[in-house]
Tab-separated table of C-alpha atoms and ligand atoms in Angstrom:
chain	number	residue	atom	x	y	z
A	508	UNK	CA	128.350	76.768	79.772
A	509	UNK	CA	130.790	78.161	82.335
A	510	UNK	CA	130.561	76.638	85.791
A	511	UNK	CA	131.882	77.968	89.096
A	512	UNK	CA	131.830	75.714	92.121
A	513	UNK	CA	131.249	77.211	95.567
A	514	UNK	CA	131.828	75.108	98.672
A	515	UNK	CA	129.658	75.323	101.749
A	516	UNK	CA	129.932	73.176	104.891
A	517	UNK	CA	127.126	70.916	103.774
A	518	UNK	CA	127.760	70.634	100.055
A	519	UNK	CA	129.132	72.423	97.040
A	520	UNK	CA	126.948	74.306	94.603
A	521	UNK	CA	127.575	74.797	90.874
A	522	UNK	CA	126.783	78.318	89.656
A	523	UNK	CA	126.188	78.685	85.922
A	524	UNK	CA	126.454	82.438	85.437
A	525	UNK	CA	125.569	83.641	81.972
A	526	UNK	CA	123.689	80.444	81.080
A	527	UNK	CA	120.395	79.649	79.406
A	528	UNK	CA	117.554	77.368	80.466
A	529	UNK	CA	117.984	75.606	77.122
A	530	UNK	CA	121.227	74.257	78.622
A	531	UNK	CA	119.460	72.723	81.620
A	532	UNK	CA	119.566	69.387	79.770
A	533	UNK	CA	123.355	69.394	80.250
A	534	UNK	CA	122.889	69.483	84.020
A	535	UNK	CA	119.694	67.520	84.657
A	536	UNK	CA	118.275	64.483	82.850
A	537	UNK	CA	114.748	65.354	81.596
A	538	UNK	CA	113.571	61.786	82.369
A	539	UNK	CA	114.367	62.197	86.056
A	540	UNK	CA	113.697	65.868	86.593
A	541	UNK	CA	110.594	67.798	87.585
A	542	UNK	CA	110.377	71.557	87.196
A	543	UNK	CA	108.344	73.716	89.573
A	544	UNK	CA	107.175	77.131	88.426
A	545	UNK	CA	104.226	79.515	88.682
A	546	UNK	CA	101.531	80.505	86.183
A	547	UNK	CA	103.027	83.942	85.450
A	548	UNK	CA	106.345	82.473	84.374
A	549	UNK	CA	104.874	79.433	82.667
A	550	UNK	CA	102.504	81.417	80.451
A	551	UNK	CA	105.194	83.896	79.419
A	552	UNK	CA	107.826	81.244	78.699
A	553	UNK	CA	105.749	78.168	77.766
A	554	UNK	CA	108.135	77.046	75.016
A	555	UNK	CA	111.044	76.792	77.431
A	556	UNK	CA	109.112	74.307	79.577
A	557	UNK	CA	108.129	72.022	76.692
A	558	UNK	CA	110.789	69.328	77.176
A	559	UNK	CA	110.153	69.077	80.907
A	560	UNK	CA	107.680	67.561	83.371
A	561	UNK	CA	106.435	70.686	85.080
A	562	UNK	CA	104.346	71.469	88.136
A	563	UNK	CA	102.690	74.860	87.683
A	564	UNK	CA	101.566	76.679	90.833
A	565	UNK	CA	99.491	79.778	91.488
A	566	UNK	CA	101.789	82.806	91.882
A	567	UNK	CA	102.358	84.852	95.001
A	568	UNK	CA	103.466	84.844	98.622
A	569	UNK	CA	100.007	83.642	99.734
A	570	UNK	CA	100.891	80.272	98.187
A	571	UNK	CA	104.195	79.873	100.044
A	572	UNK	CA	102.426	77.638	102.552
A	573	UNK	CA	102.255	74.004	103.611
A	574	UNK	CA	99.130	73.343	101.495
A	575	UNK	CA	101.143	74.164	98.349
A	576	UNK	CA	104.005	71.951	99.533
A	577	UNK	CA	101.455	69.144	99.978
A	578	UNK	CA	100.124	69.816	96.468
A	579	UNK	CA	103.642	69.518	95.002
A	580	UNK	CA	104.237	66.306	96.955
A	581	UNK	CA	100.944	64.841	95.695
A	582	UNK	CA	101.926	65.634	92.107
A	583	UNK	CA	105.385	64.119	92.649
A	584	UNK	CA	103.751	60.905	93.857
A	585	UNK	CA	101.505	60.876	90.768
A	586	UNK	CA	104.600	61.318	88.597
A	587	UNK	CA	106.254	58.440	90.473
A	588	UNK	CA	109.155	60.663	91.462
A	589	UNK	CA	111.759	58.822	93.519
A	590	UNK	CA	114.965	59.615	95.371
A	591	UNK	CA	116.848	60.011	92.101
A	592	UNK	CA	114.450	62.686	90.867
A	593	UNK	CA	115.839	66.220	90.743
A	594	UNK	CA	113.443	69.071	91.531
A	595	UNK	CA	114.212	72.347	89.769
A	596	UNK	CA	112.558	75.583	90.898
A	597	UNK	CA	112.180	77.965	87.956
A	598	UNK	CA	110.868	81.183	89.402
A	599	UNK	CA	111.065	83.952	91.943
A	600	UNK	CA	111.805	83.576	95.641
A	601	UNK	CA	108.451	81.972	96.415
A	602	UNK	CA	109.143	79.168	93.951
A	603	UNK	CA	112.785	78.675	94.978
A	604	UNK	CA	111.901	78.658	98.714
A	605	UNK	CA	109.075	76.155	98.147
A	606	UNK	CA	111.123	73.938	95.834
A	607	UNK	CA	114.061	73.774	98.245
A	608	UNK	CA	111.689	72.996	101.097
A	609	UNK	CA	109.792	70.216	99.329
A	610	UNK	CA	113.023	68.708	97.972
A	611	UNK	CA	114.380	68.658	101.536
A	612	UNK	CA	111.442	66.687	102.919
A	613	UNK	CA	110.155	64.544	100.017
A	614	UNK	CA	111.409	60.999	100.701
A	615	UNK	CA	113.626	62.650	103.355
A	616	UNK	CA	115.486	64.610	100.706
A	617	UNK	CA	116.005	64.602	96.951
A	618	UNK	CA	118.447	66.680	94.857
A	619	UNK	CA	117.331	70.118	93.694
A	620	UNK	CA	118.466	73.121	91.697
A	621	UNK	CA	117.249	76.598	90.794
A	622	UNK	CA	116.747	78.756	87.742
A	623	UNK	CA	115.937	82.116	89.374
A	624	UNK	CA	113.688	84.274	87.195
A	625	UNK	CA	113.132	87.391	89.320
A	626	UNK	CA	115.871	89.889	90.095
A	627	UNK	CA	115.249	89.248	93.801
A	628	UNK	CA	115.735	85.501	93.430
A	629	UNK	CA	118.877	86.021	91.304
A	630	UNK	CA	120.629	88.243	93.841
A	631	UNK	CA	119.282	86.742	97.038
A	632	UNK	CA	116.574	84.075	97.438
A	633	UNK	CA	118.186	81.322	95.342
A	634	UNK	CA	121.481	81.635	97.221
A	635	UNK	CA	122.433	80.254	100.605
A	636	UNK	CA	120.277	77.180	101.117
A	637	UNK	CA	117.564	78.660	103.343
A	638	UNK	CA	114.156	77.534	102.248
A	639	UNK	CA	110.742	77.213	103.767
A	640	UNK	CA	107.159	78.316	104.037
A	641	UNK	CA	105.068	80.873	105.899
A	642	UNK	CA	102.594	79.918	108.599
A	643	UNK	CA	99.816	82.517	108.767
A	644	UNK	CA	101.456	85.914	109.257
A	645	UNK	CA	104.716	84.308	110.389
A	646	UNK	CA	107.234	84.465	107.536
A	647	UNK	CA	109.475	81.471	106.854
A	648	UNK	CA	108.522	79.908	110.180
A	649	UNK	CA	108.984	76.333	108.970
A	650	UNK	CA	111.894	75.307	106.780
A	651	UNK	CA	115.331	73.797	106.459
A	652	UNK	CA	118.850	74.837	105.491
A	653	UNK	CA	119.957	72.722	102.552
A	654	UNK	CA	122.023	73.772	99.556
A	655	UNK	CA	120.835	73.291	95.967
A	656	UNK	CA	123.103	71.282	93.658
A	657	UNK	CA	123.153	74.104	91.124
A	658	UNK	CA	121.915	77.588	90.280
A	659	UNK	CA	121.527	78.326	86.580
A	660	UNK	CA	121.334	82.018	85.673
A	661	UNK	CA	119.368	82.874	82.550
A	662	UNK	CA	119.196	86.664	82.456
A	663	UNK	CA	116.709	86.668	79.570
A	664	UNK	CA	113.924	85.850	82.044
A	665	UNK	CA	114.185	89.467	83.173
A	666	UNK	CA	112.671	90.531	79.826
A	667	UNK	CA	109.228	89.635	81.146
A	668	UNK	CA	109.726	90.802	84.742
A	669	UNK	CA	107.220	93.549	85.652
A	670	UNK	CA	108.642	96.879	86.826
A	671	UNK	CA	107.300	96.391	90.363
A	672	UNK	CA	109.381	93.224	90.642
A	673	UNK	CA	112.503	95.059	89.470
A	674	UNK	CA	111.930	97.456	92.358
A	675	UNK	CA	111.598	94.550	94.788
A	676	UNK	CA	114.897	93.118	93.583
A	677	UNK	CA	116.611	96.445	94.182
A	678	UNK	CA	115.495	96.364	97.827
A	679	UNK	CA	117.818	93.377	98.421
A	680	UNK	CA	120.561	94.922	96.281
A	681	UNK	CA	120.402	98.129	98.357
A	682	UNK	CA	120.491	95.945	101.477
A	683	UNK	CA	123.696	94.256	100.276
A	684	UNK	CA	125.287	97.596	99.439
A	685	UNK	CA	124.285	99.078	102.815
A	686	UNK	CA	125.760	96.292	104.917
A	687	UNK	CA	128.820	95.353	102.892
A	688	UNK	CA	129.716	97.395	99.841
A	689	UNK	CA	130.006	101.191	100.023
A	690	UNK	CA	131.254	101.458	96.443
A	691	UNK	CA	128.215	99.569	95.118
A	692	UNK	CA	126.050	101.938	97.180
A	693	UNK	CA	127.678	104.915	95.440
A	694	UNK	CA	127.227	103.247	92.041
A	695	UNK	CA	123.525	102.722	92.736
A	696	UNK	CA	123.216	106.386	93.734
A	697	UNK	CA	124.739	107.390	90.421
A	698	UNK	CA	122.522	105.106	88.317
A	699	UNK	CA	118.763	104.412	88.345
A	700	UNK	CA	116.162	101.718	87.815
A	701	UNK	CA	115.622	102.872	84.218
A	702	UNK	CA	119.396	102.654	83.622
A	703	UNK	CA	119.599	99.022	84.739
A	704	UNK	CA	116.433	98.014	82.870
A	705	UNK	CA	117.987	99.384	79.687
A	706	UNK	CA	121.641	98.479	80.168
A	707	UNK	CA	121.532	94.722	80.567
A	708	UNK	CA	125.303	94.231	80.591
A	709	UNK	CA	125.426	96.461	83.670
A	710	UNK	CA	122.543	94.519	85.250
A	711	UNK	CA	124.408	91.291	84.560
A	712	UNK	CA	127.461	92.668	86.374
A	713	UNK	CA	125.325	93.903	89.256
A	714	UNK	CA	123.627	90.503	89.627
A	715	UNK	CA	127.000	88.730	89.684
A	716	UNK	CA	128.391	91.162	92.232
A	717	UNK	CA	125.390	90.635	94.517
A	718	UNK	CA	125.278	86.875	94.064
A	719	UNK	CA	128.968	86.654	94.990
A	720	UNK	CA	128.566	89.027	97.929
A	721	UNK	CA	125.794	86.895	99.435
A	722	UNK	CA	127.636	83.660	98.634
A	723	UNK	CA	130.741	84.857	100.482
A	724	UNK	CA	128.759	85.851	103.557
A	725	UNK	CA	126.974	82.482	103.639
A	726	UNK	CA	130.207	80.546	103.032
A	727	UNK	CA	131.635	82.196	106.149
A	728	UNK	CA	128.610	81.372	108.306
A	729	UNK	CA	126.200	78.866	106.773
A	730	UNK	CA	124.127	78.326	109.923
A	731	UNK	CA	123.767	81.983	110.862
A	732	UNK	CA	125.785	82.128	114.042
A	733	UNK	CA	127.550	85.366	113.109
A	734	UNK	CA	127.960	87.399	109.923
A	735	UNK	CA	125.054	85.804	108.027
A	736	UNK	CA	122.769	87.635	110.435
A	737	UNK	CA	123.859	90.877	108.747
A	738	UNK	CA	121.812	89.843	105.705
A	739	UNK	CA	118.729	90.373	107.866
A	740	UNK	CA	119.176	94.163	107.735
A	741	UNK	CA	115.631	95.528	107.406
A	742	UNK	CA	114.087	92.081	107.718
A	743	UNK	CA	113.059	92.041	111.375
A	744	UNK	CA	110.432	94.757	111.124
A	745	UNK	CA	110.010	93.962	107.406
A	746	UNK	CA	108.899	90.390	108.060
A	747	UNK	CA	106.533	91.521	110.797
A	748	UNK	CA	104.843	93.866	108.303
A	749	UNK	CA	104.986	91.775	105.133
A	750	UNK	CA	102.154	89.293	105.525
A	751	UNK	CA	100.061	91.396	107.907
A	752	UNK	CA	99.803	94.302	105.506
A	753	UNK	CA	100.159	92.377	102.257
A	754	UNK	CA	103.273	94.238	101.251
A	755	UNK	CA	105.660	92.643	98.796
A	756	UNK	CA	108.911	91.359	100.300
A	757	UNK	CA	110.912	94.220	98.778
A	758	UNK	CA	108.479	96.883	99.998
A	759	UNK	CA	108.408	95.428	103.515
A	760	UNK	CA	112.179	95.279	103.903
A	761	UNK	CA	112.532	98.752	102.427
A	762	UNK	CA	110.416	100.096	105.310
A	763	UNK	CA	112.388	97.840	107.672
A	764	UNK	CA	115.703	99.292	106.428
A	765	UNK	CA	114.497	102.839	107.084
A	766	UNK	CA	113.498	101.870	110.625
A	767	UNK	CA	116.829	100.101	111.234
A	768	UNK	CA	118.646	103.195	109.881
A	769	UNK	CA	116.760	105.387	112.379
A	770	UNK	CA	117.743	103.046	115.214
A	771	UNK	CA	121.323	103.165	113.902
A	772	UNK	CA	121.230	106.961	113.984
A	773	UNK	CA	119.884	107.047	117.544
A	774	UNK	CA	121.998	104.266	119.023
A	775	UNK	CA	125.231	104.326	117.017
A	776	UNK	CA	125.380	107.851	115.647
A	777	UNK	CA	124.961	106.587	112.044
A	778	UNK	CA	125.199	109.688	109.867
A	779	UNK	CA	123.812	108.564	106.526
A	780	UNK	CA	120.193	107.661	107.163
A	781	UNK	CA	119.102	110.192	104.555
A	782	UNK	CA	121.316	108.527	101.927
A	783	UNK	CA	119.641	105.162	102.613
A	784	UNK	CA	116.169	106.742	102.452
A	785	UNK	CA	117.106	108.654	99.282
A	786	UNK	CA	118.409	105.542	97.541
A	787	UNK	CA	115.317	103.481	98.385
A	788	UNK	CA	113.117	106.275	97.056
A	789	UNK	CA	115.233	106.561	93.923
A	790	UNK	CA	114.470	102.902	93.175
A	791	UNK	CA	110.736	103.418	93.742
A	792	UNK	CA	110.530	101.734	97.140
A	793	UNK	CA	108.304	102.855	100.035
A	794	UNK	CA	110.040	104.380	103.060
A	795	UNK	CA	107.199	104.605	105.567
A	796	UNK	CA	103.988	102.806	106.483
A	797	UNK	CA	101.121	103.177	108.896
A	798	UNK	CA	100.805	100.147	111.101
A	799	UNK	CA	99.322	98.906	114.358
A	800	UNK	CA	102.179	98.871	116.860
A	801	UNK	CA	100.663	96.174	119.091
A	802	UNK	CA	99.921	93.819	116.233
A	803	UNK	CA	103.437	94.251	114.847
A	804	UNK	CA	104.982	93.618	118.280
A	805	UNK	CA	103.006	90.384	118.563
A	806	UNK	CA	104.556	89.126	115.328
A	807	UNK	CA	108.016	90.493	116.215
A	808	UNK	CA	108.024	88.417	119.389
A	809	UNK	CA	107.965	85.270	117.268
A	810	UNK	CA	111.011	86.472	115.292
A	811	UNK	CA	113.610	83.755	114.852
A	812	UNK	CA	116.287	86.221	115.992
A	813	UNK	CA	114.691	86.778	119.404
A	814	UNK	CA	116.546	85.718	122.535
A	815	UNK	CA	114.369	85.964	125.619
A	816	UNK	CA	113.587	89.675	126.047
A	817	UNK	CA	115.682	91.063	123.208
A	818	UNK	CA	115.926	90.770	119.422
A	819	UNK	CA	119.185	90.894	117.465
A	820	UNK	CA	118.828	93.900	115.196
A	821	UNK	CA	121.147	94.685	112.323
A	822	UNK	CA	122.273	98.283	112.474
A	823	UNK	CA	124.617	100.376	110.349
A	824	UNK	CA	127.752	101.987	111.716
A	825	UNK	CA	128.307	103.525	108.332
A	826	UNK	CA	127.356	102.707	104.732
A	827	UNK	CA	128.993	99.346	103.977
A	828	UNK	CA	129.502	98.410	107.646
A	829	UNK	CA	126.737	96.656	109.578
A	830	UNK	CA	126.786	95.323	113.132
A	831	UNK	CA	124.602	93.030	115.217
A	832	UNK	CA	122.992	94.702	118.205
A	833	UNK	CA	120.576	93.109	120.687
A	834	UNK	CA	117.747	95.525	121.455
A	835	UNK	CA	115.206	94.951	124.204
A	836	UNK	CA	111.579	94.323	123.247
A	837	UNK	CA	110.642	97.324	125.414
A	838	UNK	CA	112.976	99.645	123.546
A	839	UNK	CA	111.683	98.422	120.182
A	840	UNK	CA	108.122	99.102	121.311
A	841	UNK	CA	109.066	102.623	122.381
A	842	UNK	CA	110.861	103.393	119.128
A	843	UNK	CA	108.210	102.122	116.706
B	1982	NAD	P1	107.851	85.771	93.786
B	1982	NAD	O1	108.350	84.418	93.531
B	1982	NAD	O2	106.469	85.903	94.337
B	1982	NAD	O3	107.975	86.609	92.437
B	1982	NAD	C1	107.417	87.884	92.364
B	1982	NAD	C2	106.410	87.976	91.213
B	1982	NAD	O4	107.125	88.026	89.991
B	1982	NAD	C3	105.457	86.797	91.110
B	1982	NAD	O5	104.189	87.272	90.718
B	1982	NAD	C4	106.071	85.953	89.992
B	1982	NAD	O6	105.091	85.195	89.315
B	1982	NAD	C5	106.642	87.027	89.102
B	1982	NAD	N1	107.776	86.638	88.268
B	1982	NAD	C6	108.934	86.061	88.664
B	1982	NAD	N2	109.782	85.949	87.635
B	1982	NAD	C7	109.144	86.463	86.553
B	1982	NAD	C8	109.502	86.639	85.210
B	1982	NAD	N3	110.715	86.322	84.741
B	1982	NAD	N4	108.589	87.178	84.365
B	1982	NAD	C9	107.355	87.558	84.836
B	1982	NAD	N5	106.970	87.439	86.102
B	1982	NAD	C10	107.850	86.895	86.944
B	1982	NAD	O7	108.773	86.543	94.825
B	1982	NAD	P2	110.219	87.234	94.761
B	1982	NAD	O8	109.973	88.677	94.891
B	1982	NAD	O9	111.036	86.730	93.636
B	1982	NAD	O10	110.838	86.676	96.111
B	1982	NAD	C11	110.266	86.963	97.373
B	1982	NAD	C12	110.279	85.710	98.201
B	1982	NAD	O11	111.638	85.293	98.358
B	1982	NAD	C13	109.721	85.897	99.606
B	1982	NAD	O12	108.913	84.804	99.935
B	1982	NAD	C14	110.958	85.911	100.477
B	1982	NAD	O13	110.699	85.466	101.781
B	1982	NAD	C15	111.875	84.983	99.718
B	1982	NAD	N6	113.309	85.188	99.997
B	1982	NAD	C16	114.050	84.104	100.366
B	1982	NAD	C17	115.389	84.247	100.629
B	1982	NAD	C18	116.215	83.049	100.995
B	1982	NAD	O14	117.364	83.195	101.392
B	1982	NAD	N7	115.692	81.850	100.893
B	1982	NAD	C19	115.998	85.504	100.509
B	1982	NAD	C20	115.218	86.589	100.122
B	1982	NAD	C21	113.868	86.419	99.863
């Protein structure tokens, strides 16, 4: 299995691109490893979990909460897991976020790795070391930044990924293209969801391109003091909508990207809002939503990117070029 090592300030991470979960044994000792997954993945891939101690959780964002972290910790105690135990999250972003979080706090920190199984986790959630849980409607309010030891890519998991989850993955891919990669944006405009679902070699290339794009951004700014903030394009409003209106992560940030594109048009003279909207629609993502302005503002005020009376918004100067712009709470309220 081919390994590429990427260094971050805190640690280095081994990426196994083009691997298979059957090769996990080469990286982690089954006697000292616990896998964490959810019921959807476990039932569809039961055979692959056979050699491993596995904690199986209920699926969905509603379970990305402290009570689930406590449940994992209780099971780890029952399994007599110690500081030498490696925790491996095999799943979508909910599972990788939870696994990274629990591994960061159990016995003050144990090693962990990921096998991302959703497109979204492959291109985004498993990369960069941010992990955590939601608290009520507040997304990712508690968590840590800690890098996994490894990320093992097994593209065959995508065979069982429902179409809706493909769409969610494309929301983050379109985000990456919008902020950083105009040529990928053009490629996505030329192709379609059906194309990538059929042409797996192209999907493989697209996943690699996105994984490397995010990795580079994080390598340059692990603790989000500068460029890493650009990855939040669409996320400020998106997060405020996601748990309040029970939208999926991809749907919520799709709406958030449209809003940020409108702000970009009004404040920076961004000329390609319609291209962003068109691309999101092409990949089956929603571009508008009805919501209660006051309720959304209440959640926005708790945003981690808020500084006193303004919030750092990510806007587009042009496709492929994003900038950070503080916008006053008042102005956001007016523009919603
Ligand atoms: P998810 O884990 O809920 O997965 C989505 C759905 O797909 C679930 O129902 C899951 O059971 C199912 N699924 C996953 N892989 C499957 C497979 N191979 N076959 C069949 N079903 C499968 O969520 P997600 O969309 O992968 O990720 C969204 C989460 O990721 C959010 O909580 C978001 O906040 C987080 N996220 C984190 C980061 C980060 O940097 N840490 C970045 C982006 C998103």
